[in-house]
Short mmCIF file of C-alpha atoms in Angstrom, two decimals:
data_model
loop_
_atom_site.label_atom_id
_atom_site.label_comp_id
_atom_site.label_asym_id
_atom_site.label_seq_id
_atom_site.Cartn_x
_atom_site.Cartn_y
_atom_site.Cartn_z
CA MET C 1 -111.87 -40.58 -9.07
CA SER C 2 -111.59 -38.83 -12.41
CA TYR C 3 -112.39 -35.45 -13.92
CA THR C 4 -112.96 -34.43 -17.54
CA THR C 5 -111.35 -31.46 -19.28
CA THR C 6 -112.49 -30.48 -22.77
CA ILE C 7 -110.88 -27.82 -24.94
CA THR C 8 -112.86 -26.63 -27.98
CA GLY C 9 -111.23 -23.78 -29.84
CA SER C 10 -110.59 -21.13 -27.20
CA ASP C 11 -113.20 -22.55 -24.74
CA LEU C 12 -112.14 -24.68 -21.80
CA THR C 13 -114.73 -26.83 -20.04
CA VAL C 14 -113.91 -28.69 -16.84
CA ASP C 15 -116.37 -31.26 -15.48
CA LEU C 16 -115.77 -31.65 -11.75
CA THR C 17 -118.38 -34.38 -11.32
CA ARG C 18 -116.94 -37.23 -9.32
CA SER C 19 -116.86 -40.63 -10.87
CA GLY C 20 -115.34 -43.90 -9.76
CA ALA C 21 -115.42 -45.81 -6.50
CA GLN C 22 -116.68 -44.11 -3.38
CA GLY C 23 -115.00 -44.49 0.00
CA VAL C 24 -115.95 -47.02 2.64
CA GLY C 25 -118.73 -46.04 5.02
CA PHE C 26 -118.78 -47.17 8.62
CA THR C 27 -121.87 -47.69 10.77
CA TRP C 28 -121.45 -46.75 14.44
CA ARG C 29 -123.18 -49.36 16.64
CA ASP C 30 -122.16 -47.98 20.06
CA GLU C 31 -120.96 -50.46 22.72
CA TRP C 32 -120.40 -54.09 21.63
CA ALA C 33 -123.24 -56.36 22.83
CA THR C 34 -123.78 -60.11 23.04
CA ALA C 35 -126.18 -61.96 20.70
CA THR C 36 -126.19 -59.05 18.24
CA ALA C 37 -126.05 -59.33 14.45
CA TYR C 38 -123.13 -57.30 13.10
CA SER C 39 -122.39 -56.49 9.45
CA VAL C 40 -119.06 -55.76 7.77
CA ASN C 41 -117.98 -52.15 8.51
CA ASP C 42 -120.06 -51.86 11.70
CA THR C 43 -117.95 -50.17 14.37
CA VAL C 44 -118.20 -50.67 18.12
CA ALA C 45 -116.51 -49.56 21.29
CA THR C 46 -115.36 -52.00 23.91
CA GLY C 47 -113.04 -51.24 26.76
CA SER C 48 -111.03 -48.23 25.63
CA ASN C 49 -110.80 -49.32 21.98
CA THR C 50 -112.85 -49.01 18.79
CA TYR C 51 -113.18 -51.99 16.43
CA VAL C 52 -114.54 -52.48 12.90
CA CYS C 53 -116.38 -55.67 11.94
CA VAL C 54 -114.60 -57.55 9.15
CA VAL C 55 -116.83 -60.68 9.07
CA ALA C 56 -120.64 -60.51 9.31
CA HIS C 57 -121.69 -62.54 12.36
CA THR C 58 -123.87 -62.73 15.45
CA SER C 59 -121.77 -61.89 18.48
CA ALA C 60 -120.74 -64.47 21.05
CA ALA C 61 -121.15 -64.24 24.81
CA LEU C 62 -117.72 -62.59 25.17
CA PHE C 63 -115.98 -60.04 22.94
CA ALA C 64 -112.74 -62.00 23.34
CA THR C 65 -114.39 -64.95 21.54
CA ASP C 66 -115.37 -62.72 18.59
CA LEU C 67 -111.88 -61.20 18.53
CA THR C 68 -110.21 -64.64 18.54
CA ALA C 69 -112.49 -65.67 15.65
CA VAL C 70 -111.05 -62.69 13.73
CA ASN C 71 -114.47 -61.03 13.33
CA TRP C 72 -113.10 -57.63 14.39
CA GLN C 73 -110.13 -55.45 13.50
CA LEU C 74 -108.75 -52.82 15.86
CA MET C 75 -109.59 -49.42 14.40
CA LEU C 76 -108.56 -47.03 17.17
CA SER C 77 -106.68 -47.69 20.37
CA ASN C 78 -107.49 -45.23 23.11
CA GLN C 79 -104.71 -46.40 25.39
CA GLY C 80 -103.17 -43.56 27.35
CA ASP C 81 -103.99 -39.93 27.85
CA PHE C 82 -103.57 -37.76 24.76
CA ALA C 83 -103.41 -34.52 26.76
CA SER C 84 -100.49 -35.67 28.91
CA ALA C 85 -98.73 -37.25 25.91
CA ALA C 86 -98.83 -33.91 24.06
CA GLN C 87 -96.98 -32.08 26.81
#
């Protein structure tokens, strides 16, 4: 991201228009499902975890098969109880 600052005489102009690469967007697809076409950056929940698709594919009969094929990357692990861990 970059910004432009121009000084002309005693005038200062600052252009705050964003330029450059934008961040990655994720598409929430809800619970993982069999025989479903997934695209890179689709996100799903399965068990107590959230995963992001890293290889476009049509899902197998079991999530474990897709995971072994390295089609998904763990994004968020919801293991444990946050409320009790904070105490």
